[in-house]
Coordinates of N, CA and C in Angstrom, one line a residue:
M1325 N 138.5 179.7 -21.2 CA 139.5 179.3 -20.2 C 140.9 179.4 -20.8
W1326 N 141.8 180.0 -20.0 CA 143.1 180.3 -20.6 C 143.9 179.1 -21.0
L1327 N 143.7 177.9 -20.3 CA 144.4 176.7 -20.6 C 144.1 176.2 -22.0
I1328 N 142.9 176.7 -22.5 CA 142.4 176.2 -23.9 C 142.7 177.3 -24.9
H1329 N 142.4 178.5 -24.6 CA 142.4 179.6 -25.6 C 143.8 180.3 -25.7
S1330 N 144.6 180.4 -24.6 CA 145.8 181.1 -24.7 C 147.0 180.3 -25.2
S1331 N 147.9 180.9 -25.8 CA 149.1 180.2 -26.3 C 149.9 179.6 -25.2
I1332 N 150.1 180.4 -24.1 CA 150.9 179.9 -23.0 C 150.2 178.7 -22.3
G1333 N 148.8 178.8 -22.1 CA 148.1 177.8 -21.5 C 148.2 176.5 -22.3
R1334 N 148.1 176.6 -23.6 CA 148.1 175.4 -24.4 C 149.5 174.7 -24.3
K1335 N 150.6 175.5 -24.3 CA 151.9 175.0 -24.2 C 152.1 174.4 -22.8
L1336 N 151.5 175.0 -21.8 CA 151.7 174.4 -20.4 C 151.0 173.0 -20.4
V1337 N 149.8 172.9 -20.9 CA 149.1 171.6 -20.9 C 150.0 170.6 -21.7
M1338 N 150.5 171.0 -22.8 CA 151.4 170.1 -23.6 C 152.6 169.7 -22.8
S1339 N 153.2 170.6 -22.1 CA 154.4 170.3 -21.3 C 154.1 169.3 -20.2
I1340 N 153.0 169.6 -19.4 CA 152.7 168.7 -18.3 C 152.3 167.3 -18.8
T1341 N 151.5 167.2 -19.8 CA 151.1 165.9 -20.3 C 152.3 165.2 -20.9
G1342 N 153.2 165.9 -21.5 CA 154.4 165.4 -22.1 C 155.3 164.8 -21.0
V1343 N 155.5 165.5 -19.9 CA 156.3 165.0 -18.8 C 155.7 163.7 -18.2
V1344 N 154.4 163.6 -18.1 CA 153.7 162.4 -17.6 C 154.0 161.2 -18.5
L1345 N 153.9 161.5 -19.8 CA 154.1 160.4 -20.8 C 155.6 160.0 -20.8
L1346 N 156.5 160.9 -20.6 CA 157.9 160.6 -20.5 C 158.1 159.6 -19.3
L1347 N 157.5 159.9 -18.2 CA 157.7 159.1 -17.0 C 157.1 157.7 -17.3
F1348 N 156.0 157.6 -18.0 CA 155.4 156.3 -18.4 C 156.4 155.6 -19.3
L1349 N 157.0 156.2 -20.3 CA 158.0 155.6 -21.2 C 159.1 155.0 -20.4
L1350 N 159.6 155.7 -19.4 CA 160.7 155.2 -18.6 C 160.3 154.0 -17.8
F1351 N 159.1 154.0 -17.3 CA 158.5 152.8 -16.5 C 158.4 151.6 -17.5
H1352 N 157.8 151.9 -18.6 CA 157.6 150.9 -19.6 C 158.9 150.3 -20.1
L1353 N 159.9 151.1 -20.2 CA 161.3 150.6 -20.6 C 161.8 149.7 -19.6
S1354 N 161.7 150.1 -18.3 CA 162.3 149.2 -17.2 C 161.6 147.9 -17.2
M1355 N 160.3 147.9 -17.5 CA 159.6 146.6 -17.6 C 160.1 145.7 -18.7
N1356 N 160.3 146.3 -19.9 CA 160.7 145.6 -21.1 C 162.2 145.1 -20.9
V1357 N 163.0 145.9 -20.3 CA 164.4 145.4 -20.0 C 164.4 144.2 -19.1
A1358 N 163.5 144.2 -18.1 CA 163.4 143.1 -17.2 C 163.0 141.8 -18.0
A1359 N 162.2 141.9 -19.1 CA 161.8 140.8 -19.9 C 163.0 140.1 -20.5
V1360 N 164.0 140.9 -20.9 CA 165.2 140.3 -21.5 C 165.9 139.3 -20.6
F1361 N 166.0 139.6 -19.3 CA 166.7 138.8 -18.3 C 165.9 137.8 -17.6
S1362 N 164.6 138.1 -17.5 CA 163.7 137.2 -16.7 C 162.3 137.3 -17.2
A1363 N 161.8 136.2 -17.9 CA 160.5 136.2 -18.4 C 159.5 136.1 -17.2
D1364 N 159.9 135.4 -16.1 CA 159.0 135.3 -14.9 C 158.8 136.6 -14.3
A1365 N 159.9 137.4 -14.2 CA 159.8 138.8 -13.6 C 158.8 139.6 -14.4
Y1366 N 159.0 139.6 -15.7 CA 158.2 140.4 -16.6 C 156.7 140.0 -16.5
N1367 N 156.5 138.7 -16.4 CA 155.1 138.2 -16.4 C 154.5 138.5 -15.0
T1368 N 155.3 138.5 -14.0 CA 154.7 139.0 -12.7 C 154.2 140.4 -12.7
I1369 N 155.0 141.3 -13.4 CA 154.6 142.6 -13.6 C 153.3 142.7 -14.4
C1370 N 153.2 141.9 -15.5 CA 152.0 141.8 -16.3 C 150.8 141.4 -15.5
A1371 N 151.0 140.5 -14.6 CA 149.9 140.0 -13.8 C 149.4 141.1 -12.9
L1372 N 150.3 141.9 -12.4 CA 149.9 143.0 -11.5 C 149.2 144.1 -12.3
L1373 N 149.6 144.2 -13.5 CA 149.0 145.3 -14.4 C 148.0 144.7 -15.4
G1374 N 147.4 143.6 -15.1 CA 146.4 143.0 -15.9 C 145.1 143.6 -15.8
A1375 N 144.0 142.8 -15.8 CA 142.7 143.3 -15.7 C 142.3 143.6 -14.2
N1376 N 143.1 144.4 -13.5 CA 142.8 144.9 -12.2 C 142.2 146.3 -12.3
W1377 N 141.4 146.6 -11.3 CA 140.7 147.9 -11.4 C 141.7 149.1 -11.5
Y1378 N 142.8 149.0 -10.7 CA 143.7 150.1 -10.7 C 144.5 150.2 -12.0
A1379 N 144.8 149.0 -12.6 CA 145.5 149.0 -13.9 C 144.6 149.6 -15.0
V1380 N 143.3 149.2 -15.0 CA 142.3 149.7 -15.9 C 142.1 151.2 -15.8
A1381 N 142.0 151.6 -14.5 CA 141.8 153.1 -14.3 C 143.1 153.8 -14.8
A1382 N 144.3 153.3 -14.5 CA 145.5 154.0 -15.0 C 145.5 154.0 -16.5
T1383 N 145.1 152.9 -17.2 CA 145.0 152.9 -18.6 C 144.1 154.0 -19.2
V1384 N 142.9 154.1 -18.6 CA 142.0 155.1 -19.0 C 142.6 156.5 -18.9
V1385 N 143.2 156.8 -17.7 CA 143.9 158.1 -17.5 C 145.0 158.3 -18.5
L1386 N 145.8 157.2 -18.8 CA 146.9 157.4 -19.8 C 146.4 157.7 -21.2
V1387 N 145.3 157.0 -21.6 CA 144.7 157.3 -22.9 C 144.2 158.7 -23.0
G1388 N 143.6 159.2 -21.9 CA 143.2 160.5 -21.8 C 144.3 161.5 -22.0
I1389 N 145.4 161.3 -21.3 CA 146.6 162.1 -21.4 C 147.1 162.2 -22.8
I1390 N 147.2 161.0 -23.4 CA 147.7 160.9 -24.8 C 146.8 161.7 -25.7
A1391 N 145.5 161.6 -25.5 CA 144.5 162.3 -26.4 C 144.7 163.8 -26.2
I1392 N 144.8 164.3 -24.9 CA 144.9 165.7 -24.6 C 146.2 166.2 -25.3
H1393 N 147.3 165.4 -25.1 CA 148.6 165.8 -25.7 C 148.5 166.0 -27.2
F1394 N 147.9 165.1 -27.8 CA 147.8 165.1 -29.3 C 146.9 166.2 -29.8
I1395 N 145.7 166.4 -29.1 CA 144.8 167.5 -29.4 C 145.4 168.8 -29.3
Y1396 N 146.1 169.0 -28.2 CA 146.7 170.3 -28.0 C 147.9 170.6 -28.9
A1397 N 148.6 169.5 -29.3 CA 149.6 169.6 -30.4 C 149.0 170.1 -31.7
A1398 N 147.8 169.5 -32.0 CA 147.1 169.9 -33.2 C 146.7 171.4 -33.1
L1399 N 146.2 171.8 -32.0 CA 145.8 173.2 -31.8 C 146.9 174.2 -31.9
I1400 N 148.1 173.8 -31.3 CA 149.2 174.7 -31.4 C 149.8 174.8 -32.8
T1401 N 149.8 173.6 -33.5 CA 150.2 173.6 -34.9 C 149.4 174.5 -35.8
L1402 N 148.0 174.4 -35.6 CA 147.1 175.2 -36.4 C 147.3 176.6 -36.0
Q1403 N 147.5 176.9 -34.8 CA 147.7 178.3 -34.3 C 148.9 178.9 -35.0
N1404 N 150.0 178.2 -35.0 CA 151.3 178.6 -35.6 C 151.1 178.8 -37.1
S1405 N 150.4 177.9 -37.7 CA 150.2 178.0 -39.2 C 149.4 179.2 -39.5
N1406 N 148.3 179.5 -38.7 CA 147.5 180.7 -39.0 C 148.3 182.0 -38.7
A1407 N 149.2 181.9 -37.7 CA 150.0 183.1 -37.4 C 151.0 183.4 -38.5
R1408 N 151.5 182.4 -39.2 CA 152.4 182.7 -40.3 C 151.7 183.2 -41.6
G1409 N 150.4 182.9 -41.7 CA 149.7 183.4 -42.9 C 150.2 182.9 -44.2
N1410 N 150.4 183.8 -45.1 CA 150.9 183.3 -46.5 C 152.3 182.9 -46.4
D1411 N 153.0 183.2 -45.3 CA 154.4 182.8 -45.3 C 154.6 181.3 -45.2
R1412 N 153.5 180.6 -44.7 CA 153.7 179.2 -44.6 C 153.8 178.5 -45.9
Y1413 N 153.4 179.1 -47.0 CA 153.5 178.5 -48.3 C 154.9 178.8 -48.9
A1414 N 155.7 179.7 -48.3 CA 157.0 180.0 -48.9 C 158.0 178.9 -48.5
V1415 N 159.0 178.7 -49.3 CA 160.0 177.7 -49.0 C 161.2 178.5 -48.3
N1416 N 161.3 178.2 -47.0 CA 162.3 178.9 -46.2 C 163.3 177.9 -45.7
S1417 N 164.6 178.3 -45.6 CA 165.6 177.5 -44.9 C 165.3 177.5 -43.4
R1418 N 165.8 176.4 -42.8 CA 165.6 176.3 -41.3 C 166.4 177.4 -40.6
P1419 N 165.8 178.2 -39.7 CA 166.5 179.2 -39.0 C 167.6 178.6 -38.2
K1420 N 168.7 179.4 -38.0 CA 169.9 178.9 -37.3 C 169.5 178.6 -35.8
G1421 N 169.9 177.5 -35.3 CA 169.6 177.1 -33.9 C 168.3 176.4 -33.8
V1422 N 167.5 176.3 -34.8 CA 166.2 175.6 -34.8 C 166.4 174.2 -35.3
S1423 N 166.1 173.2 -34.5 CA 166.4 171.8 -35.0 C 165.3 171.3 -35.9
W1424 N 165.6 170.3 -36.7 CA 164.6 169.7 -37.6 C 163.4 169.2 -36.8
A1425 N 163.7 168.5 -35.7 CA 162.6 168.0 -34.9 C 161.7 169.0 -34.4
S1426 N 162.2 170.2 -34.0 CA 161.3 171.2 -33.5 C 160.3 171.8 -34.6
Q1427 N 160.8 171.7 -35.8 CA 159.9 172.2 -36.9 C 159.0 171.1 -37.4
N1428 N 159.1 169.9 -37.0 CA 158.3 168.8 -37.5 C 157.7 168.0 -36.4
M1429 N 157.5 168.6 -35.2 CA 157.0 167.9 -34.0 C 155.7 167.2 -34.3
F1430 N 154.8 167.9 -35.0 CA 153.4 167.4 -35.2 C 153.5 166.1 -36.1
V1431 N 154.3 166.3 -37.2 CA 154.4 165.1 -38.1 C 155.0 163.9 -37.4
I1432 N 156.0 164.2 -36.6 CA 156.7 163.1 -35.9 C 155.7 162.5 -34.9
G1433 N 154.8 163.3 -34.3 CA 153.8 162.9 -33.4 C 152.8 162.0 -34.0
V1434 N 152.4 162.3 -35.3 CA 151.5 161.5 -36.0 C 152.1 160.1 -36.3
V1435 N 153.4 160.1 -36.7 CA 154.1 158.8 -36.9 C 154.1 158.0 -35.6
I1436 N 154.4 158.6 -34.5 CA 154.4 157.9 -33.2 C 153.0 157.3 -32.9
L1437 N 152.0 158.2 -33.1 CA 150.6 157.7 -32.8 C 150.2 156.5 -33.7
G1438 N 150.6 156.6 -34.9 CA 150.3 155.5 -35.9 C 150.9 154.2 -35.4
F1439 N 152.2 154.2 -35.0 CA 152.8 153.0 -34.6 C 152.3 152.6 -33.2
M1440 N 151.8 153.5 -32.4 CA 151.2 153.2 -31.1 C 150.0 152.3 -31.3
I1441 N 149.2 152.6 -32.4 CA 148.0 151.8 -32.7 C 148.5 150.3 -33.0
L1442 N 149.6 150.2 -33.7 CA 150.1 148.8 -34.0 C 150.5 148.1 -32.7
H1443 N 151.2 148.9 -31.9 CA 151.6 148.3 -30.6 C 150.5 147.9 -29.7
L1444 N 149.4 148.7 -29.6 CA 148.3 148.3 -28.8 C 147.6 147.1 -29.4
S1445 N 147.5 147.0 -30.7 CA 146.8 145.9 -31.3 C 147.6 144.6 -31.1
Q1446 N 148.9 144.7 -30.9 CA 149.7 143.5 -30.7 C 149.8 143.0 -29.3
F1447 N 149.8 144.0 -28.4 CA 150.0 143.7 -26.9 C 148.8 144.0 -26.1
W1448 N 148.4 145.3 -25.9 CA 147.3 145.6 -25.0 C 146.0 144.9 -25.4
Y1449 N 145.7 144.9 -26.7 CA 144.4 144.2 -27.1 C 144.4 142.7 -26.8
K1450 N 145.6 142.1 -26.9 CA 145.6 140.7 -26.7 C 146.0 140.3 -25.2
M1451 N 146.2 141.3 -24.4 CA 146.6 141.0 -23.0 C 145.5 141.6 -22.1
M1452 N 145.5 142.9 -21.7 CA 144.6 143.4 -20.8 C 143.1 143.3 -21.3
F1453 N 142.9 143.7 -22.6 CA 141.6 143.7 -23.2 C 141.0 142.3 -23.2
A1454 N 141.9 141.3 -23.6 CA 141.5 139.9 -23.6 C 141.1 139.4 -22.3
E1455 N 141.8 139.9 -21.2 CA 141.4 139.5 -19.9 C 140.1 140.1 -19.5
L1456 N 139.9 141.3 -19.8 CA 138.6 142.0 -19.5 C 137.4 141.3 -20.1
L1457 N 137.7 140.7 -21.3 CA 136.6 139.9 -22.0 C 136.4 138.5 -21.4
G1458 N 137.3 138.2 -20.5 CA 137.2 136.8 -19.9 C 137.9 135.7 -20.6
H1459 N 138.8 136.1 -21.6 CA 139.5 135.1 -22.4 C 140.7 134.6 -21.5
H1460 N 140.9 133.3 -21.5 CA 142.0 132.7 -20.8 C 143.1 132.3 -21.7
E1461 N 142.8 132.3 -23.0 CA 143.9 132.0 -24.0 C 143.6 132.9 -25.2
V1462 N 144.8 133.3 -25.9 CA 144.7 134.1 -27.1 C 145.5 133.3 -28.1
T1463 N 144.9 133.2 -29.3 CA 145.5 132.4 -30.4 C 146.3 133.4 -31.3
L1464 N 147.6 133.1 -31.4 CA 148.5 133.9 -32.3 C 148.4 133.4 -33.7
C1465 N 149.0 134.2 -34.6 CA 148.9 133.9 -36.0 C 149.5 132.5 -36.4
D1466 N 150.5 132.0 -35.6 CA 151.1 130.7 -35.9 C 150.3 129.6 -35.2
G1467 N 149.1 129.9 -34.6 CA 148.3 128.9 -34.1 C 148.5 128.6 -32.6
A1468 N 149.6 129.2 -32.0 CA 149.9 128.9 -30.6 C 148.9 129.7 -29.7
A1469 N 148.5 129.0 -28.6 CA 147.6 129.5 -27.6 C 148.4 130.1 -26.5
V1470 N 148.2 131.4 -26.2 CA 149.0 132.0 -25.1 C 148.1 132.6 -24.1
N1471 N 148.5 132.5 -22.8 CA 147.7 133.1 -21.7 C 147.9 134.7 -21.8
P1472 N 146.9 135.5 -21.7 CA 147.0 136.9 -21.8 C 148.0 137.5 -20.8
Q1473 N 148.3 136.8 -19.7 CA 149.2 137.4 -18.7 C 150.7 137.0 -19.0
D1474 N 150.9 136.1 -20.1 CA 152.2 135.7 -20.5 C 152.8 136.7 -21.5
G1475 N 153.1 137.9 -20.9 CA 153.6 139.0 -21.8 C 154.9 138.6 -22.5
A1476 N 155.7 137.8 -21.9 CA 157.0 137.5 -22.5 C 156.8 136.7 -23.7
A1477 N 155.7 135.8 -23.8 CA 155.4 135.0 -25.0 C 155.1 135.9 -26.1
F1478 N 154.3 137.0 -25.8 CA 153.9 137.9 -26.9 C 155.2 138.7 -27.5
I1479 N 156.1 139.1 -26.6 CA 157.3 139.7 -27.0 C 158.1 138.8 -27.9
R1480 N 158.3 137.6 -27.4 CA 159.1 136.6 -28.2 C 158.5 136.4 -29.5
Y1481 N 157.1 136.3 -29.6 CA 156.5 136.0 -30.9 C 156.6 137.2 -31.9
Y1482 N 156.2 138.4 -31.4 CA 156.2 139.5 -32.4 C 157.6 139.9 -32.8
F1483 N 158.6 139.9 -31.8 CA 159.9 140.3 -32.1 C 160.8 139.2 -32.8
S1484 N 160.1 138.2 -33.2 CA 160.8 137.2 -34.0 C 160.5 137.4 -35.5
H1485 N 159.7 138.4 -35.8 CA 159.4 138.8 -37.2 C 160.2 140.0 -37.6
L1486 N 160.9 139.9 -38.7 CA 161.8 141.0 -39.1 C 161.1 142.3 -39.4
W1487 N 159.9 142.2 -40.0 CA 159.2 143.4 -40.4 C 158.7 144.2 -39.1
V1488 N 158.4 143.4 -38.1 CA 157.9 144.0 -36.8 C 159.1 144.7 -36.2
V1489 N 160.3 144.1 -36.2 CA 161.5 144.7 -35.6 C 161.8 146.0 -36.3
V1490 N 161.8 146.0 -37.6 CA 162.1 147.2 -38.4 C 161.1 148.3 -38.1
A1491 N 159.8 147.9 -38.1 CA 158.8 148.9 -37.8 C 159.0 149.5 -36.4
Y1492 N 159.3 148.7 -35.4 CA 159.5 149.2 -34.0 C 160.8 150.1 -34.0
L1493 N 161.8 149.8 -34.7 CA 163.0 150.6 -34.7 C 162.7 152.0 -35.3
I1494 N 161.9 152.0 -36.3 CA 161.4 153.3 -36.9 C 160.6 154.1 -35.9
W1495 N 159.8 153.4 -35.1 CA 159.0 154.0 -34.1 C 159.9 154.6 -33.0
Y1496 N 161.0 153.9 -32.6 CA 161.9 154.4 -31.6 C 162.7 155.6 -32.1
A1497 N 163.0 155.6 -33.4 CA 163.7 156.7 -34.0 C 162.8 158.0 -33.9
A1498 N 161.5 157.8 -34.3 CA 160.6 158.9 -34.2 C 160.5 159.4 -32.8
L1499 N 160.4 158.5 -31.8 CA 160.4 158.9 -30.4 C 161.6 159.7 -30.0
W1500 N 162.8 159.3 -30.5 CA 164.0 160.0 -30.2 C 164.0 161.4 -30.7
F1501 N 163.6 161.6 -32.0 CA 163.5 163.0 -32.5 C 162.5 163.8 -31.7
H1502 N 161.3 163.2 -31.3 CA 160.3 163.9 -30.6 C 160.8 164.3 -29.2
L1503 N 161.5 163.4 -28.5 CA 162.0 163.7 -27.2 C 163.2 164.7 -27.1
T1504 N 164.0 164.6 -28.2 CA 165.2 165.5 -28.1 C 164.7 167.0 -28.1
H1505 N 163.6 167.3 -28.6 CA 163.0 168.7 -28.5 C 162.0 168.8 -27.4
G1506 N 161.2 167.7 -27.2 CA 160.1 167.8 -26.2 C 160.6 168.0 -24.8
V1507 N 161.6 167.3 -24.4 CA 162.0 167.3 -23.0 C 162.4 168.7 -22.5
W1508 N 163.4 169.3 -23.2 CA 163.9 170.6 -22.8 C 162.8 171.7 -23.0
S1509 N 162.0 171.5 -24.1 CA 160.9 172.5 -24.3 C 159.9 172.5 -23.2
A1510 N 159.6 171.3 -22.7 CA 158.6 171.2 -21.6 C 159.1 171.8 -20.4
I1511 N 160.4 171.6 -20.1 CA 161.0 172.2 -18.9 C 161.0 173.7 -19.0
Q1512 N 161.3 174.2 -20.2 CA 161.4 175.7 -20.4 C 160.0 176.3 -20.3
T1513 N 159.0 175.6 -20.7 CA 157.6 176.1 -20.7 C 157.1 176.3 -19.2
V1514 N 157.5 175.3 -18.4 CA 157.0 175.4 -17.0 C 157.9 176.3 -16.1
G1515 N 158.9 176.9 -16.8 CA 159.7 177.9 -16.1 C 160.9 177.4 -15.3
W1516 N 161.3 176.1 -15.5 CA 162.4 175.6 -14.8 C 163.7 175.7 -15.6
S1517 N 163.9 176.8 -16.2 CA 165.0 177.0 -17.1 C 165.4 178.5 -17.2
N1518 N 166.7 178.7 -17.5 CA 167.2 180.0 -17.8 C 168.3 179.9 -18.8
Q1519 N 169.0 181.0 -19.1 CA 170.0 180.9 -20.1 C 171.1 179.9 -19.8
V1520 N 171.5 179.8 -18.5 CA 172.5 178.8 -18.1 C 172.0 177.4 -18.2
W1521 N 170.8 177.2 -17.7 CA 170.2 175.8 -17.7 C 169.6 175.3 -19.0
L1522 N 169.4 176.3 -19.9 CA 168.8 175.9 -21.2 C 169.6 174.9 -21.9
K1523 N 170.9 175.2 -22.0 CA 171.9 174.2 -22.7 C 172.0 172.9 -21.9
R1524 N 171.9 173.0 -20.6 CA 172.0 171.8 -19.8 C 170.8 170.9 -20.0
W1525 N 169.6 171.5 -20.0 CA 168.4 170.8 -20.3 C 168.3 170.2 -21.6
K1526 N 168.9 170.9 -22.6 CA 169.0 170.3 -24.0 C 169.8 169.0 -24.0
L1527 N 171.0 169.1 -23.3 CA 171.8 167.9 -23.2 C 171.1 166.8 -22.4
I1528 N 170.4 167.1 -21.4 CA 169.7 166.1 -20.6 C 168.6 165.5 -21.5
G1529 N 167.9 166.4 -22.3 CA 166.9 165.9 -23.2 C 167.5 164.9 -24.2
Y1530 N 168.6 165.2 -24.8 CA 169.3 164.3 -25.7 C 169.7 163.0 -25.0
A1531 N 170.2 163.1 -23.8 CA 170.6 161.9 -23.0 C 169.4 161.0 -22.7
V1532 N 168.3 161.6 -22.3 CA 167.1 160.8 -22.0 C 166.5 160.2 -23.2
A1533 N 166.4 160.9 -24.3 CA 165.9 160.4 -25.6 C 166.8 159.3 -26.1
T1534 N 168.1 159.4 -26.0 CA 169.0 158.3 -26.4 C 168.9 157.1 -25.5
L1535 N 168.7 157.3 -24.2 CA 168.5 156.2 -23.3 C 167.3 155.4 -23.7
I1536 N 166.2 156.1 -23.9 CA 164.9 155.4 -24.3 C 165.1 154.7 -25.6
F1537 N 165.7 155.4 -26.6 CA 165.9 154.7 -27.9 C 166.7 153.5 -27.8
L1538 N 167.9 153.6 -27.1 CA 168.8 152.4 -27.0 C 168.2 151.3 -26.2
G1539 N 167.4 151.7 -25.1 CA 166.8 150.7 -24.2 C 165.8 149.9 -25.0
F1540 N 164.9 150.5 -25.6 CA 163.8 149.8 -26.4 C 164.4 149.0 -27.5
A1541 N 165.4 149.6 -28.2 CA 166.1 148.9 -29.3 C 166.8 147.7 -28.8
F1542 N 167.4 147.8 -27.6 CA 168.1 146.6 -27.0 C 167.1 145.5 -26.8
V1543 N 166.0 145.8 -26.3 CA 165.0 144.8 -26.0 C 164.5 144.1 -27.3
T1544 N 164.2 144.9 -28.3 CA 163.7 144.4 -29.5 C 164.7 143.5 -30.2
L1545 N 165.9 144.0 -30.3 CA 167.0 143.3 -31.0 C 167.4 142.0 -30.3
S1546 N 167.4 142.1 -28.9 CA 167.7 140.9 -28.1 C 166.8 139.8 -28.4
F1547 N 165.5 140.1 -28.4 CA 164.5 139.0 -28.6 C 164.6 138.5 -30.1
Y1548 N 164.9 139.4 -31.0 CA 165.0 139.0 -32.4 C 166.2 138.1 -32.5
A1549 N 167.3 138.4 -31.9 CA 168.5 137.6 -31.9 C 168.3 136.2 -31.3
K1550 N 167.5 136.2 -30.2 CA 167.2 134.9 -29.6 C 166.3 134.1 -30.5
S1551 N 165.4 134.7 -31.3 CA 164.6 133.9 -32.2 C 165.4 133.3 -33.3
L1552 N 166.5 133.9 -33.7 CA 167.3 133.4 -34.8 C 168.1 132.1 -34.3
C1553 N 168.3 132.0 -33.0 CA 169.0 130.8 -32.6 C 168.1 129.9 -31.7
G1554 N 166.8 130.0 -32.0 CA 165.8 129.2 -31.4 C 165.6 129.4 -29.9
G1555 N 165.9 130.7 -29.5 CA 165.7 131.0 -28.1 C 166.7 130.4 -27.1
S1556 N 167.8 129.8 -27.7 CA 168.8 129.2 -26.8 C 170.0 130.1 -26.5
C1557 N 170.0 131.3 -27.1 CA 171.1 132.2 -26.9 C 171.1 132.8 -25.5
C1558 N 172.2 133.0 -25.0 CA 172.3 133.6 -23.6 C 172.0 135.1 -23.8

């Protein structure tokens, strides 16, 4: 099948799954920003996206898309490595016009995937998964019992720890590098680009990546700042 065996097919699958994941990131960002201004609004969204059949189905689909995206990234990286042959062992300077992110997309992706596991263990596992198991309370490390649908409480707890904040900021930075190349590359692969629009899509890619980085960083740092003043800060 050409989507699996051909270079163009693999890049097309990478592009389509990447665009879907980008849309999910923007949705997730809007949720998290809402949490800064209204815990009730965020928890209402969490209740809608809890252990409901449609939310579980969407989660399964999302996991599948992430798996496909990562597997195809590995296939393309291996394909490029084999194509270079012995040249891959040579120390070469980065070609002009080629970004550092584009040369290290797979490594950046591994970093993102690693931090995603941390994120899932702190939130999804203790929220949706806990609901699916029938748990009405989840005990945090400080001994506090939290309802799985009280997503704001989980955010307040985890983002009150400095090491978690630093880890997430590193994750957001990796996302930024990944998206600065991934956005315009995906558009180019599906054919929605030309010499005129290529520069524009690159600028749009940087803008979207920066928006996502600053948005998630804003949420993380806002909750950490609130924790420093006992949650009484405006």
